[in-house]
CSV table of N, CA, C and O in Angstrom, one decimal:
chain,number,residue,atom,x,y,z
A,19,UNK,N,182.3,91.9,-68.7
A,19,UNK,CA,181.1,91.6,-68.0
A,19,UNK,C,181.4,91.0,-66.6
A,19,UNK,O,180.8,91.2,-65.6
A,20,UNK,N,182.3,90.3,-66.8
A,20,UNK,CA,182.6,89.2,-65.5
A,20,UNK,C,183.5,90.5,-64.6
A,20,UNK,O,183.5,90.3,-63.4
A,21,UNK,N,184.2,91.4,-65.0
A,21,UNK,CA,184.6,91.9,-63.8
A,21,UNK,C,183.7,92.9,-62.6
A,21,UNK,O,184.2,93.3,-61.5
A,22,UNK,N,182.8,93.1,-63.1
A,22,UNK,CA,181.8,93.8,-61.6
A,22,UNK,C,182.2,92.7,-60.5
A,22,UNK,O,182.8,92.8,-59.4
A,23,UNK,N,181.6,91.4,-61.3
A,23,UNK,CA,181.3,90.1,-60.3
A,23,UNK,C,182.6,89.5,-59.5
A,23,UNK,O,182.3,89.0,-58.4
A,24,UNK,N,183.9,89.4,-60.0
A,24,UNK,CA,185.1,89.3,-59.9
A,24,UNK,C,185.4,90.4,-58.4
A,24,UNK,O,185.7,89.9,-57.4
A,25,UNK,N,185.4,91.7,-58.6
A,25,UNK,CA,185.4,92.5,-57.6
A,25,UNK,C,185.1,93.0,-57.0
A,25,UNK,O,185.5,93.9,-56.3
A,26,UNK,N,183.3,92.2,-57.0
A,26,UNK,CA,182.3,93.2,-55.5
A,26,UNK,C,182.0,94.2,-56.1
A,26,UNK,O,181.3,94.9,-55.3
A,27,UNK,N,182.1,94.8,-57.6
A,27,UNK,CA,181.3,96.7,-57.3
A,27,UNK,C,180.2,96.6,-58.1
A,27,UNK,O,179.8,97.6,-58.6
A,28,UNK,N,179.5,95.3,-58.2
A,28,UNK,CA,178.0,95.5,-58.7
A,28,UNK,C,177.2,96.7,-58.5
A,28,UNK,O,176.6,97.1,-59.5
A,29,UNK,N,177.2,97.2,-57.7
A,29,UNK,CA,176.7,98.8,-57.4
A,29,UNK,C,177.1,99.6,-58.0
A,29,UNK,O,176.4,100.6,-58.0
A,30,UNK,N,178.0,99.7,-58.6
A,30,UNK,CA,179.0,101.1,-59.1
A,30,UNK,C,178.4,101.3,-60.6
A,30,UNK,O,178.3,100.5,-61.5
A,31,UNK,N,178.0,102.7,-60.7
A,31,UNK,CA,176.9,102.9,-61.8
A,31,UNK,C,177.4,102.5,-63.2
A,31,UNK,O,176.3,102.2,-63.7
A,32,UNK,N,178.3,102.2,-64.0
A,32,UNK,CA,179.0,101.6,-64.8
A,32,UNK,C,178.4,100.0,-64.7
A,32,UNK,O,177.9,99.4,-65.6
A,33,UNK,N,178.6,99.6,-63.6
A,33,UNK,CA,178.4,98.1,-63.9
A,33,UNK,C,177.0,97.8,-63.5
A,33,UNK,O,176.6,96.8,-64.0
A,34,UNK,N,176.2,98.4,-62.8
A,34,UNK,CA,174.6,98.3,-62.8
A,34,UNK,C,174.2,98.2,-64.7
A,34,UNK,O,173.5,97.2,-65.0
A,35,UNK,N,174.4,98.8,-65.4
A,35,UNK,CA,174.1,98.7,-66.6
A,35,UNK,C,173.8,97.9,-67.5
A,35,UNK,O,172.9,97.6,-68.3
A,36,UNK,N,175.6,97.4,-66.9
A,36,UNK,CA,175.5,95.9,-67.5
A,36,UNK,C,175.1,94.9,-66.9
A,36,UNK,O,175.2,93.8,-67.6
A,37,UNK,N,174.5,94.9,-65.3
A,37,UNK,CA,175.0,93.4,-64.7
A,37,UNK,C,173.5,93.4,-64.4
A,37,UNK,O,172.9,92.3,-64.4
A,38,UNK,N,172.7,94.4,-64.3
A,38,UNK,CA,171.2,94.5,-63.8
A,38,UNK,C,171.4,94.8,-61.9
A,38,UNK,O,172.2,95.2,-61.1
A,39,UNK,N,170.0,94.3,-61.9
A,39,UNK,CA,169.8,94.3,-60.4
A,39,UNK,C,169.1,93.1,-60.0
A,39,UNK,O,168.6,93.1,-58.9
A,40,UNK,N,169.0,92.2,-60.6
A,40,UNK,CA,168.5,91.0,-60.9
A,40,UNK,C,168.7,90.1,-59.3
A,40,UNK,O,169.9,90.2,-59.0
A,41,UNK,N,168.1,89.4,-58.5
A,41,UNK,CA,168.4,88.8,-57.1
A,41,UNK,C,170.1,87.7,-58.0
A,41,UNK,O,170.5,87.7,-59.2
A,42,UNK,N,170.4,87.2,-57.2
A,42,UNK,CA,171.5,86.2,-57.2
A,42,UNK,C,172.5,86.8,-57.7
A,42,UNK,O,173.4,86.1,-58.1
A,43,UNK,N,172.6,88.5,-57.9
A,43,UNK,CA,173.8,89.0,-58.2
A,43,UNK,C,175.3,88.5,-57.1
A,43,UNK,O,176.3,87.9,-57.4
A,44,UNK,N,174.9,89.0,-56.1
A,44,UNK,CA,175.6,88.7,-54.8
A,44,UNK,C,176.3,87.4,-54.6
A,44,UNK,O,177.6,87.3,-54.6
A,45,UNK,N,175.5,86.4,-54.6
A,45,UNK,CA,175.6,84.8,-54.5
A,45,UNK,C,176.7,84.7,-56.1
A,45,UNK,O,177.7,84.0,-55.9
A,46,UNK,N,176.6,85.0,-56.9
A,46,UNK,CA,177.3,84.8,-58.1
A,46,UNK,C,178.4,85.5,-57.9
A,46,UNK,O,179.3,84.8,-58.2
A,47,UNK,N,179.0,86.9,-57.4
A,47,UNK,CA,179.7,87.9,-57.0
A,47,UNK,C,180.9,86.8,-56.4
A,47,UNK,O,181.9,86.4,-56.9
A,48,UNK,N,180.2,86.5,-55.2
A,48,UNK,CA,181.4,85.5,-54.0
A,48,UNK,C,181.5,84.0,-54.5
A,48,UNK,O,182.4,83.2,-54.1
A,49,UNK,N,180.3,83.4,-55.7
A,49,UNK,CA,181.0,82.6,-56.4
A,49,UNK,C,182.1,83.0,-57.2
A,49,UNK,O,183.3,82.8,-56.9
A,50,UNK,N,181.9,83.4,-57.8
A,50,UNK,CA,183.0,83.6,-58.9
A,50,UNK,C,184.7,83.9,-58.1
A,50,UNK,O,185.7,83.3,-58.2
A,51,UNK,N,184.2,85.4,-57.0
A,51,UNK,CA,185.1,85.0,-56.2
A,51,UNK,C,186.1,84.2,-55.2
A,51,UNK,O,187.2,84.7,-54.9
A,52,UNK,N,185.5,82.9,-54.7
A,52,UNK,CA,185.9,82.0,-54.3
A,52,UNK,C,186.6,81.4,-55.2
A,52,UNK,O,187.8,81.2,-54.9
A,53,UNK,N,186.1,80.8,-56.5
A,53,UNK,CA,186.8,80.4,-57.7
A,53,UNK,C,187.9,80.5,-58.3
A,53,UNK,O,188.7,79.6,-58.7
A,54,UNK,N,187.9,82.1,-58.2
A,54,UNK,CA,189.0,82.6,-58.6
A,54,UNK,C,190.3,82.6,-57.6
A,54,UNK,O,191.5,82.7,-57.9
A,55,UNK,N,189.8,82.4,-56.4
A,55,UNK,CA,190.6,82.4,-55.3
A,55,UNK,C,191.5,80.9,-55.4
A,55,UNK,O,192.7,80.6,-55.3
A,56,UNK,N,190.5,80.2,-55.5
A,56,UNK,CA,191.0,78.3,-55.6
A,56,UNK,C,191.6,78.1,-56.6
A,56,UNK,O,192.6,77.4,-56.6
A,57,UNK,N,191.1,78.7,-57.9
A,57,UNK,CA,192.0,79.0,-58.8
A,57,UNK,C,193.4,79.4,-58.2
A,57,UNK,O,194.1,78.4,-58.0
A,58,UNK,N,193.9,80.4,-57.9
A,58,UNK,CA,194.5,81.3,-57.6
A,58,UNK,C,196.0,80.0,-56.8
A,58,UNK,O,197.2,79.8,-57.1
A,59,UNK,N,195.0,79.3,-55.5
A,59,UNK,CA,195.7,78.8,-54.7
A,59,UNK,C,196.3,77.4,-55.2
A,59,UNK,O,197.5,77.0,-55.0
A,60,UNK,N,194.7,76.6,-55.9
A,60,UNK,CA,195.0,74.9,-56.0
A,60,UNK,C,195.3,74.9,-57.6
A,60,UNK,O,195.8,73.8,-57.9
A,61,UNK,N,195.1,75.6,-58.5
A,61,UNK,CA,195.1,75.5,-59.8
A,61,UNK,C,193.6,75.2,-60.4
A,61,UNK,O,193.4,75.5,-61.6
A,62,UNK,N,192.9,74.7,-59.7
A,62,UNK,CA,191.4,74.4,-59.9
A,62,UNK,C,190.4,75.4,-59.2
A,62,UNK,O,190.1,75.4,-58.0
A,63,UNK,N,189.8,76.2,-60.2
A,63,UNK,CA,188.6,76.8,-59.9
A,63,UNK,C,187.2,75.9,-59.5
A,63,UNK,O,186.3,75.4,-60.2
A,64,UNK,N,187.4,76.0,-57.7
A,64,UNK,CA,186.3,75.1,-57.7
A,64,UNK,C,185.7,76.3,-56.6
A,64,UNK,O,186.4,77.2,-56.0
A,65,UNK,N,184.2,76.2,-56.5
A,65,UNK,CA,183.4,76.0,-55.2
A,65,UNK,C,182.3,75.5,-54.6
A,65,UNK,O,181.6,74.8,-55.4
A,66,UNK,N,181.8,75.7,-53.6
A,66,UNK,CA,180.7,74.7,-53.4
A,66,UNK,C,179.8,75.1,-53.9
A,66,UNK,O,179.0,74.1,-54.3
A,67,UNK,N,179.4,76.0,-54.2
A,67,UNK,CA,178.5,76.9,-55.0
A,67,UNK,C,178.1,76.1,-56.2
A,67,UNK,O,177.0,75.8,-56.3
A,68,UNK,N,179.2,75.8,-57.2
A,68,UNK,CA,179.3,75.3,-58.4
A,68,UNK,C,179.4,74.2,-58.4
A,68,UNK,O,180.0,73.9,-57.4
A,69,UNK,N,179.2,73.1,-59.3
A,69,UNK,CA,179.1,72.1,-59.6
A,69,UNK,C,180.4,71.4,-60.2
A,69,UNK,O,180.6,71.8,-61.4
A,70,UNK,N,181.3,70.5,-59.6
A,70,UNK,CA,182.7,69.8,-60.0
A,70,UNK,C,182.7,69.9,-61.5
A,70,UNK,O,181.9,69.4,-62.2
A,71,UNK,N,184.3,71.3,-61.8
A,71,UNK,CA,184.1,71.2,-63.3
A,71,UNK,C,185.7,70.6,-63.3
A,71,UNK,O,186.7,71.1,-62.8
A,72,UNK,N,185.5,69.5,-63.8
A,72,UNK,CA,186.5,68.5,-64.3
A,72,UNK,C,187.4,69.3,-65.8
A,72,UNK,O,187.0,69.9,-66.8
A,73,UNK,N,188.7,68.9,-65.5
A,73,UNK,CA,189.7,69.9,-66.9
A,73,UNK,C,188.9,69.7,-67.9
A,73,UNK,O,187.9,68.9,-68.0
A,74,UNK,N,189.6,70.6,-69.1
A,74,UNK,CA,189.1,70.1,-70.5
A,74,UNK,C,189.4,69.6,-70.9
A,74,UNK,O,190.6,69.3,-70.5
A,75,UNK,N,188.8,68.9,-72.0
A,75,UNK,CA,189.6,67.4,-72.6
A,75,UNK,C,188.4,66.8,-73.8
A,75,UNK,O,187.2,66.6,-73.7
A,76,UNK,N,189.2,66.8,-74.8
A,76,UNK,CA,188.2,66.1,-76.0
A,76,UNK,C,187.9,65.0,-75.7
A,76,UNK,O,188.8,64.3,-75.3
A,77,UNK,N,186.4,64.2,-75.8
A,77,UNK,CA,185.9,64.9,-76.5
A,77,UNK,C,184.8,65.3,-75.5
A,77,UNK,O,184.3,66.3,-76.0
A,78,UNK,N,184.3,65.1,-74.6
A,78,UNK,CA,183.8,65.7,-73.4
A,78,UNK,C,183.6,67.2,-73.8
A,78,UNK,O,182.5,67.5,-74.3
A,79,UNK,N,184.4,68.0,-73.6
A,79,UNK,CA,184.4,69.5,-73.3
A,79,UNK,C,183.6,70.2,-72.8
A,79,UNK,O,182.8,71.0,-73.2
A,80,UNK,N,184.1,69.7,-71.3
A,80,UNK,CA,183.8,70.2,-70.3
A,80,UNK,C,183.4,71.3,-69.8
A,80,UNK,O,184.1,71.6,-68.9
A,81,UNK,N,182.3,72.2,-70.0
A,81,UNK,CA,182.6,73.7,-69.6
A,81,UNK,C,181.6,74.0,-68.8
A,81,UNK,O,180.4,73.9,-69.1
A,82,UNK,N,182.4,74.6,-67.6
A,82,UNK,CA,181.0,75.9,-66.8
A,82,UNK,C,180.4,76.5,-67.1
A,82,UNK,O,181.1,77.2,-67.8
A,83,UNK,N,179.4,76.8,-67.2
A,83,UNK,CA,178.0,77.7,-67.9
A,83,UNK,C,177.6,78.6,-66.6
A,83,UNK,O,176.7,78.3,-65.9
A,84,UNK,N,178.7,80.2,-66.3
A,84,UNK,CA,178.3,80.5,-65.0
A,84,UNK,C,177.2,81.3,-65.2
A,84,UNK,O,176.9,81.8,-66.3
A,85,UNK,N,176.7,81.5,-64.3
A,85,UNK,CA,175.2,82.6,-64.2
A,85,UNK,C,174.8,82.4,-63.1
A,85,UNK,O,175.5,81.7,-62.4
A,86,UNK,N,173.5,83.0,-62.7
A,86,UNK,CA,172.8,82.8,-61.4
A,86,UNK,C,172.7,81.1,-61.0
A,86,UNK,O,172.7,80.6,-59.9
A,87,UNK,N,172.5,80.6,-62.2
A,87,UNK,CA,172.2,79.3,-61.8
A,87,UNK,C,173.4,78.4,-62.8
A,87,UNK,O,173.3,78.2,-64.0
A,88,UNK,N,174.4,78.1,-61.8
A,88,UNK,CA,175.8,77.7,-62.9
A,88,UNK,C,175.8,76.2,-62.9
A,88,UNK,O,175.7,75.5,-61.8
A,89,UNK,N,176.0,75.5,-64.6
A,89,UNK,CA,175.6,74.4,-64.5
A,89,UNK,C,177.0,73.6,-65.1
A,89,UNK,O,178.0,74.3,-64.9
A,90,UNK,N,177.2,72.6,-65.5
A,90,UNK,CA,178.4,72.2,-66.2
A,90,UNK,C,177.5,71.4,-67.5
A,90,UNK,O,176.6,70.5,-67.5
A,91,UNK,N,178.3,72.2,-68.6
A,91,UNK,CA,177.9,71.3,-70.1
A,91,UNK,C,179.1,70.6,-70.4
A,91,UNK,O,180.2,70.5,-70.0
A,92,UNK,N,178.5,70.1,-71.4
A,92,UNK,CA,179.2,68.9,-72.6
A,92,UNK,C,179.1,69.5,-73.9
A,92,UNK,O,178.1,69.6,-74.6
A,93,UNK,N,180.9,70.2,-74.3
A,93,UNK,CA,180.4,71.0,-75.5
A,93,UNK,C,179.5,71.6,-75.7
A,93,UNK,O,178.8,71.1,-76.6
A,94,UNK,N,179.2,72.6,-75.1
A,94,UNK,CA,178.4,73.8,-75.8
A,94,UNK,C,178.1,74.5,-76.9
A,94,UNK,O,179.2,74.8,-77.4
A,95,UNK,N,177.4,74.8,-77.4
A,95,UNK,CA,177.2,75.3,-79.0
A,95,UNK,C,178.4,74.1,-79.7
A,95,UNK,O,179.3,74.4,-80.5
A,96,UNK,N,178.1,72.9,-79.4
A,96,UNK,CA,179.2,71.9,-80.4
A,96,UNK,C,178.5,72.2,-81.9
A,96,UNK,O,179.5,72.5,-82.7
A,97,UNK,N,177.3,72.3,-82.5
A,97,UNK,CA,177.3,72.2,-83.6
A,97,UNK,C,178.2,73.7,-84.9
A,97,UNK,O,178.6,73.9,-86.0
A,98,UNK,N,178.2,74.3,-83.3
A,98,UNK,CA,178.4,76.0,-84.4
A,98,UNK,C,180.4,76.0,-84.0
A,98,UNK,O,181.1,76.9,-84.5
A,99,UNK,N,180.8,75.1,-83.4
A,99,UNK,CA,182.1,74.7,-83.6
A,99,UNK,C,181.9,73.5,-84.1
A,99,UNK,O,181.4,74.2,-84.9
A,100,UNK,N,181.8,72.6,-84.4
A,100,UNK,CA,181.6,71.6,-85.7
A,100,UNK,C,181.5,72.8,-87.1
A,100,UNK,O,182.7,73.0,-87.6
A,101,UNK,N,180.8,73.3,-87.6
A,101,UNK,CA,181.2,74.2,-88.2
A,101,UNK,C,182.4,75.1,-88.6
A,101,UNK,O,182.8,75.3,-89.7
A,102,UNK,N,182.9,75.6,-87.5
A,102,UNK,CA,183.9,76.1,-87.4
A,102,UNK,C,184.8,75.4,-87.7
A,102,UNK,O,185.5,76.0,-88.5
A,103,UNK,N,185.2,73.7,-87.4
A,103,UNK,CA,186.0,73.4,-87.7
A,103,UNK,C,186.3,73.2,-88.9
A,103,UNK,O,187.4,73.3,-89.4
A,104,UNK,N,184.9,72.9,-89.6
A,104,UNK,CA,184.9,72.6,-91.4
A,104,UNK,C,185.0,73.5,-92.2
A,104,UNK,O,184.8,73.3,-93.4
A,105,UNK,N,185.2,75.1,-91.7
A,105,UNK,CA,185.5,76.2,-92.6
A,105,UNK,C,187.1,76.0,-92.9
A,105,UNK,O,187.5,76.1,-94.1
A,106,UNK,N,187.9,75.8,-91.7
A,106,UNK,CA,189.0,75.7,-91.9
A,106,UNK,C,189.5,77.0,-91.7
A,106,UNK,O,188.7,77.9,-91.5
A,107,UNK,N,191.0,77.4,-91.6
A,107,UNK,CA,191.3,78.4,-91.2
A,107,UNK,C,192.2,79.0,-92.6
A,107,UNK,O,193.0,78.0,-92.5
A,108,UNK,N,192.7,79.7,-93.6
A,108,UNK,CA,193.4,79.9,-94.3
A,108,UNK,C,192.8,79.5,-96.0
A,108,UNK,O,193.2,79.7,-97.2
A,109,UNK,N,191.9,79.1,-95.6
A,109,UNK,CA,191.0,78.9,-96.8
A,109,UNK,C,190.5,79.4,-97.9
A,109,UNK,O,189.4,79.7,-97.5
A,110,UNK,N,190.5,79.5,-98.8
A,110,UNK,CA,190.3,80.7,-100.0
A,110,UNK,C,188.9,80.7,-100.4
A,110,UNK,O,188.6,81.8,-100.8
A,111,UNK,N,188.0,79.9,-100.3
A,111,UNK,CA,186.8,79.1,-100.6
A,111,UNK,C,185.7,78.4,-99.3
A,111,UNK,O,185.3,77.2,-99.0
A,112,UNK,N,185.6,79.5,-98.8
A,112,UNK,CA,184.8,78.7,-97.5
A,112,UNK,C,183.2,78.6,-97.9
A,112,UNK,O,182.7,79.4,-98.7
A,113,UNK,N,182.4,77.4,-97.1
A,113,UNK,CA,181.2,77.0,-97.9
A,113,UNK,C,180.5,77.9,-97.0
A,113,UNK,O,180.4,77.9,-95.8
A,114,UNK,N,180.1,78.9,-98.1
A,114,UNK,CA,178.9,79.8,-97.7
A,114,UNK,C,177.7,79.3,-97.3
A,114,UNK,O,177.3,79.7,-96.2
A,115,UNK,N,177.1,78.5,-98.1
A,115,UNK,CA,176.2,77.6,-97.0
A,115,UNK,C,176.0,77.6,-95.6
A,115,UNK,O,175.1,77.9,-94.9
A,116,UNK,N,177.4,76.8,-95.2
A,116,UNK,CA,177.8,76.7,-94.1
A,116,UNK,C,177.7,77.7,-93.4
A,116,UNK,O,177.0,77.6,-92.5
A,117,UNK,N,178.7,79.2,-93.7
A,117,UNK,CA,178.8,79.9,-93.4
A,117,UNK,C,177.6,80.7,-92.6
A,117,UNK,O,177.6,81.1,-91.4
A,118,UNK,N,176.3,80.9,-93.9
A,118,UNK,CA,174.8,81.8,-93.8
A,118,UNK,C,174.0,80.8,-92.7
A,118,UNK,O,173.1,81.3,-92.0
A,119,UNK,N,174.3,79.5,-92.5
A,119,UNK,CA,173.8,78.4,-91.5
A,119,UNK,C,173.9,79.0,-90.2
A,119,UNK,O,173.0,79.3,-89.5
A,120,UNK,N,175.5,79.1,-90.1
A,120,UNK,CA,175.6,79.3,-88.4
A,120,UNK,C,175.4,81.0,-88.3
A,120,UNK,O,175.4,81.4,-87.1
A,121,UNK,N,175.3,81.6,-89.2
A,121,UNK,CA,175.2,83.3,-88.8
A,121,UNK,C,173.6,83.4,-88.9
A,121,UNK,O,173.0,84.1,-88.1
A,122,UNK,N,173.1,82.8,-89.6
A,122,UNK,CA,171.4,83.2,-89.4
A,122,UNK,C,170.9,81.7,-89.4
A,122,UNK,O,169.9,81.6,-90.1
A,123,UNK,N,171.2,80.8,-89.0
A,123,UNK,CA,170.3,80.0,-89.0
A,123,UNK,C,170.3,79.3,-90.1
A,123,UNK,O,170.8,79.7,-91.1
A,124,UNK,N,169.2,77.2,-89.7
A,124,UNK,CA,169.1,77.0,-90.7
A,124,UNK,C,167.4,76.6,-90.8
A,124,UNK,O,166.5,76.8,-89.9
A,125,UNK,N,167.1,76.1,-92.0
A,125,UNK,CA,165.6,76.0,-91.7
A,125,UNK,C,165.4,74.6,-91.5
A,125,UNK,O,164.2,74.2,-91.3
């Protein structure tokens, strides 16, 4: 999804499909690009565009939320990784509960 926006060809019939035509395509296009560029240069994807995203680091977890309107969260979806973590990975016996919670919900 992110590469129309990465490369400028929002236009190109392929990526209209997915990206829309929605205003702030453009402005998000040369965000991301700039980013990627600072990235590229200083090791930190920054621009003025976006709002100072500080490394990751528990327990904070820091992350960009990009879109038209790009914000910085604190652990995002933490509850459905809290989860994640208590399934465990190699587990013979995972709590279905748990499981049917984060795939449909709980009440």
């Amino acid at each position: 999804m992110e590469l129309p926006f990465l490369f400028g060809t929002l236009e190109d019939r392929g990526a209209v499909a997915f990206t829309g035509r929605s205003a702030g395509r453009e402005t998000l296009s040369r965000a991301l690009q700039q980013a990627w560029t600072q990235f590229a240069w200083t090791g930190r994807p920054h621009t003025a565009l976006w709002p100072d995203w500080p490394p990751y680091a528990c327990p904070e977890r820091a992350t960009l939320l990009i879109d038209v309107d790009t914000v910085l969260g604190h652990d995002p979806g933490g509850r459905h990784r809290m989860l994640w973590d208590s399934l465990g990975f190699g587990l013979d016996d995972p709590d279905a509960d748990a499981v049917a919670a984060l795939l449909f919900g709980s009440d």
